[in-house]
Coordinates of C-alpha atoms in Angstrom, one line a residue:
M1 CA -168.7 35.9 144.5
N2 CA -167.2 33.1 146.6
N3 CA -169.4 30.0 146.4
R4 CA -167.4 27.9 148.9
K5 CA -169.8 26.3 151.4
L6 CA -168.8 26.2 155.0
N7 CA -169.5 23.3 157.5
P8 CA -172.3 24.7 159.7
Y9 CA -170.6 23.6 162.9
T10 CA -167.2 25.0 161.9
F11 CA -168.8 28.3 160.9
F12 CA -170.8 28.6 164.2
A13 CA -167.7 27.8 166.3
V14 CA -165.6 30.4 164.5
F15 CA -168.4 32.9 164.7
L16 CA -168.8 32.4 168.4
A17 CA -165.0 32.7 168.9
I18 CA -165.0 36.0 167.0
L19 CA -167.8 37.3 169.3
I20 CA -166.0 36.3 172.4
L21 CA -162.7 37.9 171.3
A22 CA -164.5 41.1 170.2
G23 CA -166.7 41.4 173.2
C24 CA -170.5 40.8 172.9
A25 CA -171.3 44.4 173.8
T26 CA -169.0 45.9 171.2
P27 CA -170.5 46.1 167.7
P28 CA -168.3 45.7 164.6
K29 CA -166.9 48.9 163.3
P30 CA -169.1 50.2 160.4
Q31 CA -167.8 51.4 157.1
E32 CA -167.2 55.1 156.8
E33 CA -170.3 57.1 155.9
K34 CA -170.6 57.5 152.2
K35 CA -171.0 60.8 150.5
E36 CA -174.4 60.2 148.9
T37 CA -176.1 62.6 146.5
G38 CA -179.7 62.1 145.4
A39 CA -182.0 59.2 146.1
V40 CA -180.6 55.8 147.2
F41 CA -182.2 53.1 145.1
Y42 CA -181.9 49.3 144.9
P43 CA -181.0 48.3 142.3
P44 CA -179.3 51.6 141.5
L45 CA -180.2 53.7 138.5
P46 CA -180.1 53.4 135.5
N47 CA -181.7 50.0 136.3
P48 CA -185.5 50.2 137.0
P49 CA -185.4 50.6 140.8
R50 CA -187.7 48.6 143.1
I51 CA -186.7 49.8 146.6
Q52 CA -185.8 53.4 147.7
F53 CA -184.4 54.4 151.1
L54 CA -186.8 57.0 152.3
T55 CA -185.9 58.3 155.8
S56 CA -184.9 57.1 159.3
F57 CA -186.2 57.6 162.8
S58 CA -184.0 57.7 165.9
G59 CA -185.9 60.0 168.3
A60 CA -188.4 62.9 168.7
K61 CA -186.2 65.2 166.6
D62 CA -187.0 63.1 163.5
L63 CA -190.7 64.1 163.4
K64 CA -190.8 67.0 161.0
K65 CA -187.1 67.4 161.8
K66 CA -186.5 70.2 159.3
E67 CA -189.0 72.4 160.9
K68 CA -188.9 71.4 164.5
S69 CA -185.4 70.3 165.5
G70 CA -183.9 73.8 166.0
L71 CA -187.0 75.0 168.0
A72 CA -187.0 71.8 170.1
A73 CA -183.4 72.1 171.0
F74 CA -183.9 75.7 172.1
V75 CA -187.0 75.0 174.2
L76 CA -186.1 71.6 175.7
G77 CA -182.3 71.8 175.8
K78 CA -179.7 69.3 174.5
E79 CA -180.1 66.9 177.5
S80 CA -183.9 66.6 177.0
I81 CA -183.5 65.9 173.3
E82 CA -181.1 63.1 174.0
E83 CA -183.5 61.5 176.5
Q84 CA -186.0 61.3 173.6
M85 CA -183.7 59.1 171.5
L86 CA -183.9 55.4 170.9
K87 CA -181.1 53.5 172.6
K88 CA -181.1 49.9 171.3
P89 CA -184.2 49.1 169.3
Y90 CA -185.3 45.6 168.2
G91 CA -188.9 45.1 167.2
V92 CA -190.6 47.6 164.9
T93 CA -194.1 47.9 163.3
L94 CA -196.6 50.4 162.0
F95 CA -200.3 50.7 163.1
D96 CA -202.9 53.4 162.5
G97 CA -200.4 56.2 161.7
K98 CA -198.1 55.3 164.5
L99 CA -194.6 53.8 164.3
Y100 CA -193.9 51.5 167.3
V101 CA -190.3 50.7 168.2
V102 CA -189.4 48.3 171.0
D103 CA -186.3 49.6 172.8
S104 CA -184.5 46.7 174.6
S105 CA -182.2 49.1 176.6
S106 CA -185.0 51.5 177.8
G107 CA -187.4 48.9 179.2
G108 CA -190.3 49.9 177.0
Y109 CA -191.4 51.0 173.6
A110 CA -191.5 54.3 171.7
I111 CA -194.4 55.7 169.7
F112 CA -193.8 58.0 166.8
D113 CA -197.2 59.5 166.0
L114 CA -197.0 60.4 162.3
K115 CA -200.5 62.0 162.4
N116 CA -199.8 64.5 165.1
D117 CA -196.0 64.7 165.0
T118 CA -195.6 63.6 168.6
F119 CA -193.3 61.2 170.4
H120 CA -193.7 59.4 173.7
T121 CA -192.6 56.2 175.4
V122 CA -194.2 53.5 177.4
G123 CA -192.2 51.7 180.2
G124 CA -192.8 48.9 182.7
L125 CA -190.7 46.2 181.0
K126 CA -187.2 44.8 181.6
K127 CA -185.8 43.7 178.3
P128 CA -188.5 43.9 175.6
I129 CA -187.7 42.4 172.3
N130 CA -190.5 42.2 169.8
I131 CA -194.0 43.5 169.2
A132 CA -197.2 42.4 167.5
I133 CA -200.4 44.5 167.3
D134 CA -203.9 43.0 166.7
A135 CA -206.7 44.6 164.8
E136 CA -208.1 46.3 168.0
G137 CA -204.8 48.0 168.7
N138 CA -203.7 45.8 171.6
K139 CA -199.9 45.3 171.8
Y140 CA -198.2 42.0 172.6
I141 CA -194.6 42.4 173.6
T142 CA -192.0 39.7 174.4
D143 CA -189.6 40.3 177.3
T144 CA -186.5 38.0 177.7
I145 CA -185.9 39.0 181.3
L146 CA -189.4 38.8 182.6
K147 CA -189.8 35.7 180.4
Q148 CA -193.3 36.7 179.5
V149 CA -195.5 38.2 176.9
L150 CA -196.9 41.5 178.1
V151 CA -200.1 42.9 176.8
F152 CA -200.9 46.6 176.5
D153 CA -204.3 47.9 175.5
Q154 CA -205.2 50.6 172.9
G155 CA -204.4 53.3 175.5
N156 CA -201.0 51.7 176.2
N157 CA -202.0 50.4 179.7
R158 CA -200.5 47.1 180.7
I159 CA -203.4 44.7 181.2
K160 CA -202.1 41.2 181.0
A161 CA -199.0 39.0 181.3
F162 CA -198.8 35.5 179.7
G163 CA -196.3 32.9 180.8
Q164 CA -195.2 31.4 184.0
T165 CA -191.8 32.2 185.5
G166 CA -189.0 30.2 183.9
E167 CA -191.1 28.2 181.3
M168 CA -189.9 30.1 178.3
K169 CA -187.6 32.9 177.0
P170 CA -189.8 34.6 174.4
S171 CA -188.3 36.5 171.4
G172 CA -190.3 36.7 168.2
I173 CA -194.1 37.0 168.2
A174 CA -196.9 36.9 165.5
I175 CA -200.6 36.9 165.5
L176 CA -202.9 34.7 163.4
G177 CA -206.6 34.7 164.2
N178 CA -207.0 34.1 168.0
K179 CA -203.5 32.6 168.4
L180 CA -200.2 34.0 169.4
F181 CA -197.1 32.3 168.0
V182 CA -194.0 33.0 170.1
T183 CA -190.5 31.8 169.5
D184 CA -188.9 30.4 172.6
L185 CA -185.1 30.7 172.9
K186 CA -185.0 28.5 176.0
N187 CA -186.7 25.4 174.6
H188 CA -185.8 26.0 170.9
Q189 CA -189.4 25.8 169.7
V190 CA -192.5 27.9 168.9
R191 CA -195.1 28.1 171.6
V192 CA -198.7 28.7 170.6
L193 CA -201.0 30.6 173.0
D194 CA -204.6 31.7 173.1
K195 CA -204.5 35.5 172.2
V196 CA -207.2 36.3 174.8
S197 CA -206.5 34.2 177.8
G198 CA -202.8 33.4 177.2
E199 CA -203.6 29.7 177.7
F200 CA -200.9 27.4 176.3
L201 CA -202.2 25.4 173.3
Y202 CA -199.3 23.5 171.7
T203 CA -195.7 23.7 170.5
I204 CA -194.1 23.6 167.1
G205 CA -190.6 22.1 166.6
T206 CA -188.0 20.8 169.1
A207 CA -184.3 21.5 169.6
G208 CA -182.1 20.2 166.8
S209 CA -180.7 20.7 163.3
D210 CA -183.0 18.4 161.3
E211 CA -185.8 19.8 159.2
G212 CA -188.6 21.1 161.4
K213 CA -186.3 21.6 164.4
F214 CA -184.7 24.8 165.8
V215 CA -181.6 26.2 167.4
Y216 CA -182.4 29.7 168.8
P217 CA -185.4 30.7 166.7
T218 CA -185.4 34.5 167.0
N219 CA -188.1 36.0 164.8
I220 CA -191.4 34.8 163.3
A221 CA -193.8 36.2 160.7
V222 CA -197.2 35.2 159.2
G223 CA -197.4 35.1 155.4
P224 CA -200.4 35.9 153.2
D225 CA -200.8 32.1 152.8
G226 CA -201.3 31.8 156.5
N227 CA -198.0 29.9 157.0
L228 CA -195.4 30.7 159.6
Y229 CA -192.0 31.8 158.6
V230 CA -189.4 31.3 161.4
S231 CA -185.8 32.6 161.6
D232 CA -183.8 29.5 162.8
S233 CA -180.8 31.6 163.6
A234 CA -178.2 29.1 164.8
N235 CA -179.1 26.7 162.0
F236 CA -178.6 29.6 159.5
R237 CA -182.0 29.2 157.7
V238 CA -185.6 30.1 157.6
E239 CA -188.2 27.4 158.1
V240 CA -191.8 27.5 157.0
F241 CA -194.7 25.7 158.8
S242 CA -198.4 25.5 158.6
P243 CA -200.2 27.1 161.6
E244 CA -200.8 23.6 163.0
G245 CA -197.0 22.9 163.0
R246 CA -196.5 20.9 159.8
F247 CA -193.0 21.5 158.3
I248 CA -193.3 22.7 154.7
R249 CA -189.9 23.8 153.5
K250 CA -186.7 25.6 154.4
L251 CA -184.9 28.6 152.9
G252 CA -181.2 29.2 152.9
E253 CA -178.2 27.6 154.5
V254 CA -174.9 28.7 156.1
G255 CA -172.3 30.2 153.8
T256 CA -170.9 33.4 152.4
S257 CA -172.6 33.4 149.0
L258 CA -175.7 35.4 148.1
G259 CA -178.8 33.4 149.3
N260 CA -176.8 32.1 152.3
F261 CA -177.1 33.2 155.9
A262 CA -174.7 33.9 158.7
R263 CA -177.1 35.3 161.4
P264 CA -180.7 35.5 160.1
K265 CA -183.0 37.5 162.4
G266 CA -185.9 39.7 161.3
I267 CA -188.3 38.3 158.7
A268 CA -191.3 39.6 156.9
V269 CA -193.5 38.4 154.0
D270 CA -195.3 40.7 151.5
R271 CA -198.6 40.0 149.8
D272 CA -196.8 38.3 146.8
R273 CA -195.1 35.9 149.2
H274 CA -191.7 37.5 148.8
T275 CA -189.7 36.8 151.9
Y276 CA -187.5 39.5 153.4
V277 CA -184.7 38.3 155.7
V278 CA -182.4 40.5 157.8
D279 CA -179.0 39.1 158.4
A280 CA -177.3 40.7 161.4
A281 CA -173.8 39.5 160.3
F282 CA -174.0 40.5 156.7
Q283 CA -175.9 43.6 157.7
N284 CA -178.2 43.5 154.7
V285 CA -181.7 42.3 153.7
Q286 CA -182.2 39.5 151.2
V287 CA -185.4 39.1 149.3
F288 CA -186.6 35.7 148.0
N289 CA -189.6 34.7 145.9
S290 CA -192.1 32.0 146.9
E291 CA -189.9 29.3 145.5
G292 CA -186.9 30.3 147.6
M293 CA -185.0 32.0 144.7
L294 CA -183.0 35.1 145.6
L295 CA -184.5 38.1 143.8
L296 CA -182.6 41.1 145.3
F297 CA -180.6 42.2 148.3
F298 CA -180.4 45.7 149.6
A299 CA -178.5 47.8 152.2
E300 CA -175.0 47.3 153.4
P301 CA -172.9 47.8 156.6
G302 CA -172.4 51.4 157.6
I303 CA -174.0 54.5 159.1
G304 CA -174.9 56.4 155.9
P305 CA -178.3 56.8 154.2
G306 CA -179.9 53.4 153.8
Q307 CA -177.0 51.5 155.4
L308 CA -177.5 49.1 158.4
Y309 CA -175.6 48.7 161.7
L310 CA -176.4 45.5 163.5
P311 CA -180.0 45.2 162.2
T312 CA -182.5 43.1 164.0
D313 CA -186.2 43.3 162.9
I314 CA -188.1 44.0 159.7
S315 CA -191.7 44.9 159.1
I316 CA -193.8 45.5 155.9
D317 CA -196.8 47.8 155.9
Y318 CA -199.4 48.6 153.2
E319 CA -201.8 50.7 155.3
N320 CA -199.6 53.7 156.1
V321 CA -197.9 54.4 152.8
A322 CA -199.4 57.9 152.5
Y323 CA -197.2 59.1 155.3
F324 CA -194.0 58.2 153.4
Q325 CA -194.9 59.0 149.8
P326 CA -193.6 62.6 150.3
Y327 CA -190.1 61.1 151.0
A328 CA -190.0 59.3 147.7
A329 CA -188.1 60.6 144.6
P330 CA -190.2 62.3 142.0
G331 CA -191.9 59.7 139.8
F332 CA -191.3 56.8 142.3
Q333 CA -194.7 55.5 143.4
L334 CA -194.8 53.5 146.6
E335 CA -196.7 50.2 146.9
Y336 CA -195.6 49.5 150.5
V337 CA -193.0 50.4 153.1
I338 CA -190.3 48.3 154.7
L339 CA -189.0 49.1 158.2
V340 CA -185.6 47.8 159.4
S341 CA -184.3 48.5 163.0
N342 CA -180.7 49.0 163.8
Q343 CA -179.3 48.4 167.3
F344 CA -176.3 50.8 166.8
G345 CA -175.4 53.8 164.8
P346 CA -177.2 57.2 164.3
N347 CA -180.1 55.8 162.3
K348 CA -182.1 53.4 164.5
V349 CA -185.1 52.7 162.2
N350 CA -184.6 52.8 158.4
V351 CA -187.7 53.2 156.2
Y352 CA -187.6 51.9 152.6
G353 CA -190.3 52.1 150.0
F354 CA -191.1 49.3 147.5
G355 CA -192.5 50.6 144.2
K356 CA -191.9 51.6 140.6
M357 CA -190.6 54.5 138.7
Q358 CA -192.9 56.1 136.2
D359 CA -192.0 55.7 132.6
M360 CA -189.6 52.9 133.2
D361 CA -189.9 49.4 131.7
Y362 CA -190.2 46.7 134.4
Q363 CA -189.9 43.1 133.1

């Protein structure tokens, strides 16, 4: 592995130049799809595996697809099936047996009802990015064109909009108690709002590269310790804050080695305070322990099973594991599931399971 460290400003300038030359709307060409046989594990067998790729969701056809895809194509026709496909997803989460996927190109979000095997969409947005759902089932969705946080109730009716025109460009969103924590791409900070009224409370961070500052913070997550984990994308790191805004520590830096970042985006934290970070440039997920040590990375660029193609968001869920255990390999018992969204390629939302294989020794 190449351990050469890159100057952050040189790296960012080169990276922007590559984007300009390639065209921002043109994703990098993925690797050829691999011919996979059997389950996809990380680390691979014969090592004791911790993560298994389970399945992916890209549209209505993926609900009970083996039984229903042929009948659906016959009844609805090819055009109707294509209309029920995700286009360019970003935010993703699970709640009460339903998979919610924010589709930035469709002006809304999709709902995969895993209980009833149904699929439908909710519109009324311009360029929605991320989603957070509270305990009552209310959805809070950021929109970078409307420049607001839109609130939808349990029945998916739009009921509120937070934010005045032009005051912020919201991207990531997380809920802690009665507060909303929203990353603001315009002002390079985290804005804290009252969850009920939308009243502005305070900000965390300012623009800059010093500790506790941001340049394009994209995503945010709340850990089991109550701390905030923020993807500071253009500073190539993750920063951790208390809910009141006190800087605690940072994770990662720019570079090409394992444990470094090039374009960190989605972030999630499990109950053991393992931090999962999606890197849209490396097109993988790196997993760190609570001390910032790299434990594992999984996935790779491509369009095959378990591979990623311009990934954006990640979410961890403990409550809906039963819906995905049937996808696991015999003897692999799931503890929680990991969702990763892809903006391009045939597999828009990848589902992985974290667990252990029976009769294997885990140190």
